[in-house]
């Protein structure tokens, strides 16, 4: 393949459409002067997604509903400061998914959230991944890492270890699967000296 720098130089707009980012602190992500609908619709206009304002608005409503911000119509006219941390982080995921990217980079997406909001955000990232978007997630939380299919242990920018995780079996109780996955990750990390 080609390096990201080469792809960025070839077609910056295409690169930015296909590679999206979710930052650690959702409170610093959006311009506080804009309502959620503008925040979500502007990237679609920039990339030529949707043929009209009405079509783009329908897409915004659909992605908000998918992310659990329901009813979506109650959220589109809100400013960022009118959302909780979990709602705002889900809005960040929505913004990044409006362009249907191939890869989503998430830098500690649950780091600034309480436990309940973190679970909601991870459910949303897992859903996005299962629908075909590659998610590269950076975390220091072994519980978050245990929800990933492949885990790389980095130390000083170098890959020191790799762990492949099995996908959840259909019909298996979620709590049992989660506990086993966390135990596997924690055991692996202990062996890595973490």
Coordinates of N, CA, C and O in Angstrom, one line a residue:
X1 N 0.8 -1.2 0.0 CA 0.0 0.0 0.0 C 0.9 1.2 0.0 O 2.1 1.2 0.0
X2 N 0.2 2.4 0.0 CA 0.8 3.7 0.0 C 0.8 4.2 1.4 O -0.1 4.0 2.2
X3 N 1.7 5.1 1.7 CA 1.7 5.8 3.0 C 0.6 6.8 3.1 O 0.1 7.3 2.1
X4 N 0.2 7.1 4.3 CA -0.8 8.1 4.5 C -0.4 9.5 4.0 O -1.2 10.2 3.4
X5 N 0.9 9.8 4.1 CA 1.4 11.1 3.6 C 1.2 11.1 2.0 O 0.8 12.2 1.5
X6 N 1.5 10.0 1.3 CA 1.3 10.0 -0.1 C -0.2 10.2 -0.5 O -0.5 11.0 -1.4
X7 N -1.0 9.5 0.2 CA -2.5 9.6 0.0 C -3.0 11.0 0.2 O -3.8 11.5 -0.5
X8 N -2.5 11.6 1.3 CA -2.9 12.9 1.7 C -2.5 13.9 0.6 O -3.3 14.8 0.2
X9 N -1.3 13.8 0.1 CA -0.8 14.7 -1.0 C -1.5 14.5 -2.3 O -1.8 15.5 -3.0
X10 N -1.9 13.3 -2.6 CA -2.6 13.0 -3.9 C -4.0 13.7 -3.9 O -4.3 14.3 -4.9
X11 N -4.7 13.5 -2.8 CA -6.1 14.0 -2.8 C -6.5 14.2 -1.4 O -7.1 13.4 -0.7
X12 N -6.2 15.4 -0.8 CA -6.5 15.7 0.6 C -7.9 15.6 1.0 O -8.2 15.1 2.0
X13 N -8.8 16.0 0.1 CA -10.2 15.9 0.4 C -10.7 14.5 0.5 O -11.4 14.1 1.5
X14 N -10.3 13.6 -0.4 CA -10.6 12.2 -0.4 C -10.0 11.5 0.9 O -10.7 10.7 1.5
X15 N -8.8 11.9 1.2 CA -8.1 11.3 2.3 C -8.9 11.6 3.6 O -9.2 10.8 4.5
X16 N -9.3 12.9 3.7 CA -10.0 13.3 4.9 C -11.4 12.7 5.0 O -12.0 12.6 6.1
X17 N -12.0 12.4 3.8 CA -13.3 11.8 3.9 C -13.2 10.3 4.3 O -14.0 9.8 5.1
X18 N -12.2 9.7 3.9 CA -12.0 8.2 4.2 C -11.4 7.9 5.5 O -11.4 6.8 6.0
X19 N -10.7 8.9 6.1 CA -10.0 8.8 7.4 C -10.6 9.8 8.4 O -10.3 11.0 8.2
X20 N -11.3 9.4 9.4 CA -11.9 10.3 10.3 C -11.4 10.1 11.7 O -10.8 9.1 12.0
X21 N -11.5 11.1 12.6 CA -10.9 11.1 13.9 C -12.0 11.4 15.0 O -12.8 12.3 14.8
X22 N -11.9 10.7 16.1 CA -12.6 11.0 17.3 C -11.6 11.4 18.4 O -10.8 10.5 18.7
X23 N -11.7 12.6 18.9 CA -10.7 13.0 19.9 C -11.1 12.6 21.3 O -12.3 12.3 21.6
X24 N -10.2 12.6 22.2 CA -10.4 12.2 23.6 C -11.4 13.1 24.3 O -12.2 12.5 25.0
X25 N -11.3 14.3 24.2 CA -12.2 15.2 24.9 C -13.3 15.8 24.0 O -13.1 16.7 23.2
X26 N -14.5 15.2 24.1 CA -15.6 15.7 23.3 C -16.0 17.2 23.5 O -16.5 17.8 22.6
X27 N -15.6 17.7 24.7 CA -16.0 19.1 25.0 C -15.2 20.1 24.2 O -15.5 21.2 24.1
X28 N -14.0 19.7 23.7 CA -13.2 20.6 22.9 C -13.3 20.3 21.4 O -12.5 20.9 20.6
X29 N -14.1 19.4 21.0 CA -14.2 19.0 19.6 C -15.0 20.0 18.7 O -14.6 20.2 17.6
X30 N -16.1 20.5 19.2 CA -17.0 21.3 18.3 C -16.9 22.7 18.6 O -16.7 23.1 19.8
X31 N -17.2 23.5 17.6 CA -17.3 25.0 17.8 C -18.6 25.3 18.6 O -19.7 24.9 18.1
X32 N -18.4 25.9 19.7 CA -19.6 26.1 20.6 C -20.7 27.0 20.0 O -21.8 27.1 20.5
X33 N -20.3 27.7 18.9 CA -21.3 28.7 18.3 C -22.3 28.0 17.4 O -23.3 28.6 17.0
X34 N -22.0 26.7 17.0 CA -22.9 26.0 16.1 C -23.8 25.0 16.7 O -23.4 24.3 17.6
X35 N -24.9 24.9 16.1 CA -25.9 23.8 16.5 C -25.4 22.5 15.9 O -24.7 22.5 14.9
X36 N -25.9 21.4 16.5 CA -25.5 20.1 16.1 C -25.8 19.8 14.6 O -25.0 19.2 13.9
X37 N -26.9 20.3 14.1 CA -27.2 20.1 12.7 C -26.2 20.7 11.8 O -25.8 20.1 10.8
X38 N -25.7 21.9 12.1 CA -24.7 22.5 11.2 C -23.4 21.7 11.4 O -22.7 21.5 10.4
X39 N -23.0 21.3 12.6 CA -21.8 20.6 12.8 C -21.8 19.3 12.0 O -20.8 18.9 11.4
X40 N -23.0 18.6 11.9 CA -23.1 17.3 11.2 C -23.2 17.5 9.7 O -22.8 16.7 8.9
X41 N -23.9 18.6 9.3 CA -24.2 18.8 7.9 C -23.0 19.4 7.1 O -22.9 19.1 5.9
X42 N -22.2 20.2 7.7 CA -21.2 20.9 7.0 C -20.2 19.9 6.3 O -19.8 20.1 5.1
X43 N -19.7 18.9 7.0 CA -18.8 17.9 6.3 C -19.5 17.3 5.1 O -18.8 17.0 4.1
X44 N -20.8 17.0 5.2 CA -21.5 16.4 4.0 C -21.5 17.4 2.9 O -21.3 16.9 1.7
X45 N -21.7 18.6 3.1 CA -21.7 19.6 2.0 C -20.3 19.7 1.4 O -20.2 19.7 0.2
X46 N -19.3 19.7 2.2 CA -17.9 19.8 1.8 C -17.6 18.6 0.9 O -16.9 18.8 -0.2
X47 N -18.0 17.4 1.2 CA -17.7 16.2 0.4 C -18.8 15.9 -0.6 O -18.7 14.8 -1.2
X48 N -19.8 16.7 -0.8 CA -20.8 16.5 -1.8 C -21.7 15.3 -1.5 O -22.2 14.6 -2.4
X49 N -22.0 15.1 -0.2 CA -22.9 14.0 0.2 C -24.3 14.5 0.3 O -24.5 15.5 1.0
X50 N -25.2 13.9 -0.3 CA -26.6 14.4 -0.3 C -26.8 15.4 -1.4 O -25.9 16.3 -1.7
X51 N -28.0 15.4 -2.0 CA -28.2 16.3 -3.2 C -28.9 17.6 -2.7 O -29.1 18.5 -3.5
X52 N -29.4 17.6 -1.5 CA -30.2 18.8 -1.0 C -30.0 18.9 0.5 O -29.6 17.9 1.2
X53 N -30.4 20.0 1.0 CA -30.4 20.2 2.5 C -31.4 19.2 3.1 O -31.1 18.7 4.2
X54 N -32.5 19.0 2.5 CA -33.5 18.0 3.0 C -32.9 16.6 3.1 O -33.1 15.9 4.1
X55 N -32.2 16.2 2.1 CA -31.6 14.9 2.1 C -30.5 14.8 3.2 O -30.5 13.8 3.9
X56 N -29.7 15.8 3.3 CA -28.7 15.8 4.3 C -29.3 15.8 5.7 O -28.8 15.1 6.6
X57 N -30.3 16.6 5.9 CA -31.0 16.6 7.2 C -31.6 15.2 7.5 O -31.5 14.7 8.7
X58 N -32.1 14.5 6.6 CA -32.6 13.2 6.8 C -31.5 12.2 7.2 O -31.7 11.4 8.1
X59 N -30.4 12.4 6.5 CA -29.2 11.5 6.9 C -28.7 11.8 8.3 O -28.4 10.9 9.0
X60 N -28.7 13.1 8.7 CA -28.3 13.5 10.1 C -29.3 12.8 11.1 O -28.8 12.3 12.1
X61 N -30.6 12.9 10.8 CA -31.6 12.4 11.7 C -31.4 10.8 11.9 O -31.4 10.3 13.0
X62 N -31.1 10.2 10.7 CA -30.9 8.7 10.8 C -29.7 8.3 11.6 O -29.7 7.4 12.4
X63 N -28.5 9.0 11.4 CA -27.3 8.7 12.1 C -27.4 9.0 13.6 O -26.9 8.3 14.4
X64 N -28.1 10.1 13.9 CA -28.4 10.3 15.3 C -29.2 9.3 16.0 O -29.0 8.8 17.1
X65 N -30.3 8.8 15.3 CA -31.1 7.7 15.8 C -30.3 6.5 16.0 O -30.4 5.8 17.0
X66 N -29.5 6.1 15.0 CA -28.6 4.9 15.1 C -27.7 5.0 16.3 O -27.4 3.9 16.9
X67 N -27.3 6.2 16.6 CA -26.3 6.3 17.7 C -27.0 6.4 19.1 O -26.3 6.4 20.1
X68 N -28.3 6.3 19.1 CA -29.0 6.4 20.4 C -29.4 7.8 20.8 O -30.0 7.9 21.9
X69 N -29.2 8.8 20.0 CA -29.6 10.1 20.4 C -31.0 10.3 19.8 O -31.3 10.8 18.7
X70 N -32.0 9.8 20.6 CA -33.4 9.7 20.2 C -34.3 10.5 21.1 O -34.1 10.5 22.3
X71 N -35.4 11.1 20.6 CA -35.6 11.3 19.2 C -34.6 12.3 18.6 O -34.4 13.3 19.2
X72 N -34.1 12.0 17.5 CA -33.1 12.8 16.9 C -33.5 14.3 16.7 O -32.7 15.2 16.8
X73 N -34.7 14.5 16.4 CA -35.2 15.9 16.1 C -35.0 16.7 17.4 O -34.9 18.0 17.3
X74 N -35.0 16.1 18.5 CA -34.8 16.9 19.8 C -33.3 17.3 20.0 O -33.0 18.1 20.8
X75 N -32.4 16.8 19.2 CA -31.0 17.0 19.4 C -30.4 18.0 18.3 O -29.4 18.7 18.6
X76 N -31.0 18.0 17.1 CA -30.3 18.8 16.0 C -30.2 20.2 16.2 O -29.3 20.9 15.7
X77 N -31.1 20.8 17.0 CA -31.0 22.3 17.3 C -30.3 22.6 18.6 O -30.2 23.8 19.0
X78 N -29.6 21.6 19.2 CA -28.9 21.9 20.4 C -27.5 22.3 20.1 O -26.9 22.0 19.1
X79 N -26.9 23.1 21.0 CA -25.5 23.5 21.0 C -24.7 22.5 21.8 O -25.3 21.8 22.6
X80 N -23.4 22.4 21.5 CA -22.6 21.3 22.2 C -22.7 21.4 23.7 O -22.8 20.4 24.4
X81 N -22.8 22.6 24.3 CA -22.8 22.7 25.8 C -24.2 22.2 26.3 O -24.3 22.0 27.5
X82 N -25.1 21.9 25.5 CA -26.4 21.4 25.9 C -26.5 19.9 26.0 O -27.6 19.3 26.2
X83 N -25.4 19.2 25.7 CA -25.3 17.8 25.6 C -24.4 17.3 26.8 O -23.5 17.9 27.2
X84 N -24.7 16.1 27.3 CA -23.9 15.5 28.3 C -22.6 15.0 27.6 O -22.5 14.9 26.4
X85 N -21.6 14.5 28.4 CA -20.4 14.0 27.8 C -20.6 12.8 26.9 O -20.0 12.8 25.8
X86 N -21.4 11.9 27.3 CA -21.7 10.7 26.5 C -22.4 11.1 25.2 O -22.1 10.6 24.2
X87 N -23.4 12.0 25.3 CA -24.2 12.4 24.2 C -23.2 13.2 23.2 O -23.3 12.9 22.0
X88 N -22.3 14.0 23.7 CA -21.4 14.7 22.9 C -20.4 13.8 22.2 O -20.1 14.0 21.0
X89 N -20.0 12.8 22.9 CA -19.0 11.8 22.3 C -19.7 11.0 21.2 O -19.2 10.8 20.1
X90 N -21.0 10.7 21.4 CA -21.8 10.0 20.4 C -22.0 10.9 19.2 O -21.9 10.5 18.0
X91 N -22.2 12.2 19.4 CA -22.3 13.2 18.3 C -20.9 13.3 17.6 O -21.0 13.4 16.3
X92 N -19.8 13.1 18.3 CA -18.5 13.1 17.6 C -18.4 11.9 16.7 O -17.9 12.0 15.5
X93 N -18.9 10.7 17.1 CA -18.9 9.5 16.3 C -19.8 9.8 15.1 O -19.5 9.4 14.0
X94 N -21.0 10.4 15.3 CA -21.9 10.7 14.2 C -21.2 11.6 13.2 O -21.3 11.3 12.0
X95 N -20.6 12.6 13.6 CA -19.9 13.5 12.7 C -18.9 12.8 11.9 O -18.8 12.9 10.7
X96 N -18.1 11.9 12.5 CA -17.1 11.2 11.8 C -17.7 10.2 10.8 O -17.1 9.9 9.8
X97 N -18.9 9.7 11.1 CA -19.5 8.6 10.3 C -20.3 9.2 9.1 O -20.7 8.5 8.2
X98 N -20.6 10.5 9.2 CA -21.4 11.1 8.1 C -20.8 10.9 6.7 O -21.4 10.9 5.7
X99 N -19.4 10.8 6.7 CA -18.7 10.7 5.4 C -18.5 9.2 5.0 O -17.8 9.0 4.0
X100 N -19.0 8.3 5.8 CA -18.9 6.9 5.5 C -17.4 6.5 5.3 O -17.0 6.0 4.3
X101 N -16.5 6.8 6.4 CA -15.1 6.6 6.2 C -14.7 5.1 6.2 O -15.5 4.3 6.7
X102 N -13.6 4.8 5.6 CA -13.0 3.5 5.7 C -12.4 3.2 7.0 O -12.4 2.0 7.4
X103 N -11.8 4.2 7.6 CA -11.1 4.0 8.9 C -11.4 5.2 9.8 O -11.6 6.3 9.4
X104 N -11.6 4.8 11.1 CA -11.9 5.8 12.1 C -10.8 5.7 13.2 O -10.6 4.6 13.8
X105 N -10.2 6.8 13.5 CA -9.2 6.8 14.5 C -9.8 7.4 15.8 O -10.5 8.4 15.7
X106 N -9.7 6.7 16.9 CA -10.3 7.1 18.1 C -9.3 7.2 19.2 O -8.7 6.2 19.6
X107 N -9.0 8.4 19.7 CA -7.9 8.6 20.7 C -8.6 8.7 22.0 O -9.2 9.7 22.4
X108 N -8.5 7.7 22.8 CA -9.1 7.6 24.2 C -10.5 8.1 24.2 O -10.9 9.0 24.9
X109 N -11.4 7.5 23.3 CA -12.7 8.1 23.2 C -13.6 8.0 24.5 O -14.6 8.6 24.6
X110 N -13.2 7.2 25.4 CA -13.9 7.0 26.7 C -13.2 7.7 27.9 O -13.7 7.7 29.0
X111 N -12.0 8.2 27.6 CA -11.2 8.7 28.7 C -11.8 9.8 29.5 O -11.6 9.9 30.7
X112 N -12.7 10.7 28.9 CA -13.2 11.8 29.6 C -14.7 11.6 30.1 O -15.4 12.5 30.5
X113 N -15.1 10.3 30.0 CA -16.5 10.0 30.3 C -16.7 9.2 31.6 O -15.8 8.4 32.0
X114 N -17.9 9.2 32.1 CA -18.2 8.4 33.3 C -18.4 6.9 32.7 O -18.5 6.7 31.5
X115 N -18.5 6.0 33.6 CA -18.6 4.6 33.2 C -19.8 4.3 32.3 O -19.7 3.6 31.3
X116 N -21.0 4.8 32.7 CA -22.2 4.6 31.9 C -22.0 5.2 30.5 O -22.3 4.5 29.5
X117 N -21.5 6.4 30.4 CA -21.4 7.0 29.1 C -20.3 6.3 28.3 O -20.4 6.1 27.0
X118 N -19.2 5.8 28.9 CA -18.2 5.1 28.3 C -18.7 3.8 27.6 O -18.4 3.4 26.5
X119 N -19.6 3.1 28.4 CA -20.2 1.9 27.8 C -21.0 2.2 26.6 O -21.0 1.4 25.6
X120 N -21.8 3.3 26.6 CA -22.6 3.6 25.4 C -21.7 3.9 24.2 O -22.0 3.5 23.1
X121 N -20.6 4.7 24.4 CA -19.7 5.0 23.4 C -19.1 3.8 22.8 O -19.0 3.6 21.6
X122 N -18.6 2.9 23.6 CA -18.0 1.7 23.2 C -19.0 0.8 22.4 O -18.6 0.2 21.4
X123 N -20.2 0.7 22.8 CA -21.3 0.0 22.1 C -21.4 0.6 20.7 O -21.5 -0.2 19.7
X124 N -21.4 1.9 20.6 CA -21.5 2.5 19.3 C -20.3 2.3 18.4 O -20.4 2.0 17.2
X125 N -19.1 2.3 19.0 CA -17.9 2.0 18.2 C -17.8 0.6 17.7 O -17.4 0.3 16.6
X126 N -18.3 -0.3 18.6 CA -18.3 -1.7 18.2 C -19.3 -1.9 17.0 O -19.1 -2.6 16.0
X127 N -20.5 -1.2 17.1 CA -21.5 -1.3 16.1 C -20.9 -0.8 14.7 O -21.1 -1.4 13.7
X128 N -20.3 0.4 14.8 CA -19.7 1.0 13.6 C -18.7 0.0 13.0 O -18.6 -0.2 11.7
X129 N -17.8 -0.6 13.8 CA -16.9 -1.6 13.3 C -17.5 -2.8 12.7 O -17.1 -3.3 11.6
X130 N -18.5 -3.3 13.3 CA -19.2 -4.5 12.8 C -19.9 -4.2 11.5 O -20.2 -5.1 10.7
X131 N -20.2 -2.9 11.2 CA -20.9 -2.5 10.0 C -19.8 -2.3 8.9 O -20.2 -1.9 7.7
X132 N -18.5 -2.5 9.2 CA -17.5 -2.4 8.1 C -16.5 -1.3 8.2 O -15.6 -1.3 7.3
X133 N -16.6 -0.4 9.1 CA -15.6 0.6 9.3 C -14.4 0.1 10.2 O -14.7 -0.4 11.3
X134 N -13.2 0.2 9.7 CA -12.1 -0.1 10.6 C -11.9 0.9 11.6 O -12.0 2.1 11.4
X135 N -11.8 0.5 12.9 CA -11.6 1.4 14.0 C -10.3 1.1 14.7 O -10.0 0.0 15.1
X136 N -9.4 2.2 14.7 CA -8.2 2.1 15.3 C -8.3 2.9 16.6 O -8.5 4.2 16.6
X137 N -8.3 2.2 17.8 CA -8.6 2.8 19.0 C -7.4 2.9 19.9 O -6.8 1.8 20.1
X138 N -7.1 4.0 20.5 CA -6.0 4.1 21.4 C -6.6 4.2 22.8 O -7.5 5.0 23.1
X139 N -6.1 3.4 23.8 CA -6.7 3.4 25.1 C -5.6 2.9 26.1 O -4.7 2.1 25.7
X140 N -5.8 3.3 27.3 CA -5.0 2.8 28.5 C -5.9 1.9 29.3 O -5.5 1.4 30.4
X141 N -7.1 1.7 28.9 CA -8.1 1.0 29.7 C -8.3 -0.4 29.2 O -8.7 -0.6 28.1
X142 N -7.9 -1.4 30.0 CA -7.9 -2.8 29.5 C -9.3 -3.3 29.3 O -9.6 -4.1 28.4
X143 N -10.3 -2.7 30.0 CA -11.7 -3.1 29.7 C -12.2 -2.6 28.4 O -12.9 -3.3 27.7
X144 N -11.7 -1.4 28.0 CA -12.0 -0.9 26.6 C -11.3 -1.8 25.6 O -11.9 -2.2 24.6
X145 N -10.0 -2.0 25.8 CA -9.2 -2.8 24.9 C -9.8 -4.2 24.7 O -9.8 -4.8 23.6
X146 N -10.4 -4.8 25.7 CA -11.0 -6.1 25.7 C -12.2 -6.3 24.7 O -12.5 -7.3 24.3
X147 N -12.7 -5.1 24.3 CA -13.8 -5.1 23.3 C -13.4 -5.1 21.9 O -14.2 -5.1 21.0
X148 N -12.1 -5.1 21.7 CA -11.5 -5.0 20.4 C -11.2 -6.4 19.9 O -11.0 -7.3 20.6
X149 N -11.1 -6.5 18.5 CA -10.8 -7.8 17.9 C -9.3 -8.1 17.9 O -8.8 -9.2 17.9
X150 N -8.5 -7.0 17.8 CA -7.0 -7.2 17.8 C -6.4 -6.1 18.6 O -6.8 -4.9 18.5
X151 N -5.5 -6.4 19.5 CA -4.9 -5.5 20.4 C -3.4 -5.5 20.2 O -2.7 -6.5 20.2
X152 N -2.8 -4.3 20.1 CA -1.4 -4.1 20.0 C -0.9 -3.4 21.2 O -1.5 -2.4 21.6
X153 N 0.1 -3.9 21.8 CA 0.7 -3.2 23.0 C 1.9 -2.4 22.5 O 2.8 -2.9 21.9
X154 N 1.8 -1.1 22.8 CA 2.8 -0.2 22.3 C 3.6 0.3 23.5 O 3.0 0.7 24.6
X155 N 4.9 0.5 23.4 CA 5.8 1.1 24.4 C 6.8 2.0 23.7 O 7.5 1.5 22.8
X156 N 6.7 3.2 24.0 CA 7.6 4.2 23.4 C 7.5 4.2 21.9 O 8.5 4.3 21.2
X157 N 6.3 4.0 21.4 CA 6.0 4.1 19.9 C 6.4 2.8 19.2 O 6.3 2.8 18.0
X158 N 6.7 1.7 19.9 CA 7.1 0.5 19.2 C 6.1 -0.6 19.6 O 5.6 -0.7 20.8
X159 N 5.7 -1.5 18.7 CA 4.8 -2.6 19.0 C 5.6 -3.6 19.7 O 6.6 -4.2 19.2
X160 N 5.2 -3.9 20.9 CA 5.9 -4.9 21.8 C 5.1 -6.2 21.9 O 5.6 -7.2 22.4
X161 N 3.8 -6.2 21.5 CA 3.0 -7.4 21.5 C 1.7 -7.3 20.8 O 1.3 -6.2 20.5
X162 N 1.1 -8.4 20.5 CA -0.1 -8.4 19.7 C -1.0 -9.6 20.3 O -0.5 -10.6 20.5
X163 N -2.3 -9.3 20.4 CA -3.3 -10.3 20.9 C -4.5 -10.2 20.0 O -5.1 -9.2 19.8
X164 N -4.8 -11.4 19.4 CA -6.0 -11.5 18.6 C -7.1 -12.0 19.5 O -6.9 -12.9 20.3
X165 N -8.3 -11.4 19.4 CA -9.4 -11.8 20.3 C -10.5 -12.4 19.4 O -10.7 -12.0 18.2
X166 N -11.2 -13.4 19.9 CA -12.3 -14.0 19.2 C -13.5 -13.1 19.3 O -13.8 -12.4 20.3
X167 N -14.3 -13.1 18.3 CA -15.6 -12.4 18.3 C -16.6 -13.1 19.2 O -16.5 -14.3 19.4
X168 N -17.5 -12.4 19.8 CA -18.5 -13.0 20.7 C -19.3 -14.1 19.9 O -19.7 -13.9 18.8
X169 N -19.6 -15.2 20.6 CA -20.4 -16.2 20.0 C -21.9 -15.8 20.2 O -22.3 -15.2 21.2
X170 N -22.7 -16.1 19.1 CA -24.1 -15.8 19.2 C -24.8 -16.6 20.3 O -24.5 -17.8 20.4
X171 N -25.6 -15.9 21.1 CA -26.3 -16.6 22.1 C -25.6 -16.7 23.4 O -26.1 -17.1 24.4
X172 N -24.3 -16.4 23.5 CA -23.5 -16.4 24.7 C -23.8 -15.2 25.5 O -23.9 -14.1 25.0
X173 N -24.1 -15.4 26.8 CA -24.4 -14.2 27.7 C -23.3 -13.2 27.6 O -22.1 -13.5 27.8
X174 N -23.7 -11.9 27.4 CA -22.7 -10.8 27.2 C -21.8 -10.6 28.4 O -20.6 -10.4 28.3
X175 N -22.4 -10.7 29.6 CA -21.6 -10.5 30.8 C -20.5 -11.6 31.0 O -19.3 -11.2 31.3
X176 N -20.8 -12.8 30.6 CA -19.8 -13.9 30.7 C -18.7 -13.7 29.7 O -17.5 -13.8 30.0
X177 N -19.1 -13.3 28.5 CA -18.1 -13.1 27.4 C -17.2 -11.9 27.8 O -16.0 -12.0 27.6
X178 N -17.8 -10.8 28.3 CA -17.1 -9.6 28.6 C -16.0 -10.0 29.7 O -14.9 -9.6 29.6
X179 N -16.5 -10.7 30.7 CA -15.6 -11.1 31.8 C -14.4 -11.9 31.3 O -13.2 -11.7 31.6
X180 N -14.7 -12.9 30.4 CA -13.6 -13.8 29.9 C -12.6 -12.9 29.0 O -11.4 -13.1 29.1
X181 N -13.2 -12.0 28.2 CA -12.3 -11.2 27.4 C -11.4 -10.3 28.2 O -10.2 -10.2 28.0
X182 N -12.0 -9.7 29.3 CA -11.2 -8.8 30.2 C -10.1 -9.7 30.9 O -9.0 -9.2 31.0
X183 N -10.5 -10.9 31.3 CA -9.5 -11.7 32.0 C -8.3 -12.1 31.0 O -7.1 -12.1 31.4
X184 N -8.7 -12.4 29.8 CA -7.7 -12.7 28.8 C -6.7 -11.5 28.5 O -5.5 -11.7 28.5
X185 N -7.3 -10.3 28.4 CA -6.5 -9.1 28.1 C -5.6 -8.8 29.3 O -4.4 -8.6 29.2
X186 N -6.2 -8.9 30.5 CA -5.4 -8.6 31.7 C -4.3 -9.6 31.9 O -3.2 -9.2 32.3
X187 N -4.5 -10.8 31.7 CA -3.5 -11.8 31.8 C -2.4 -11.6 30.7 O -1.2 -11.7 31.1
X188 N -2.7 -11.3 29.5 CA -1.8 -11.0 28.5 C -0.9 -9.7 28.8 O 0.3 -9.7 28.7
X189 N -1.6 -8.7 29.3 CA -0.9 -7.4 29.7 C 0.0 -7.7 30.9 O 1.1 -7.1 30.9
X190 N -0.4 -8.5 31.8 CA 0.5 -8.8 32.9 C 1.8 -9.5 32.4 O 2.9 -9.2 32.9
X191 N 1.6 -10.4 31.5 CA 2.8 -11.1 30.9 C 3.7 -10.1 30.1 O 4.8 -10.4 29.9
X192 N 3.1 -9.0 29.7 CA 3.9 -8.0 28.9 C 4.6 -7.0 29.9 O 5.3 -6.2 29.5
X193 N 4.3 -7.2 31.2 CA 4.9 -6.3 32.2 C 4.1 -5.0 32.4 O 4.7 -4.0 32.9
X194 N 2.8 -5.0 32.0 CA 2.0 -3.8 32.2 C 1.4 -3.7 33.6 O 0.9 -4.6 34.2

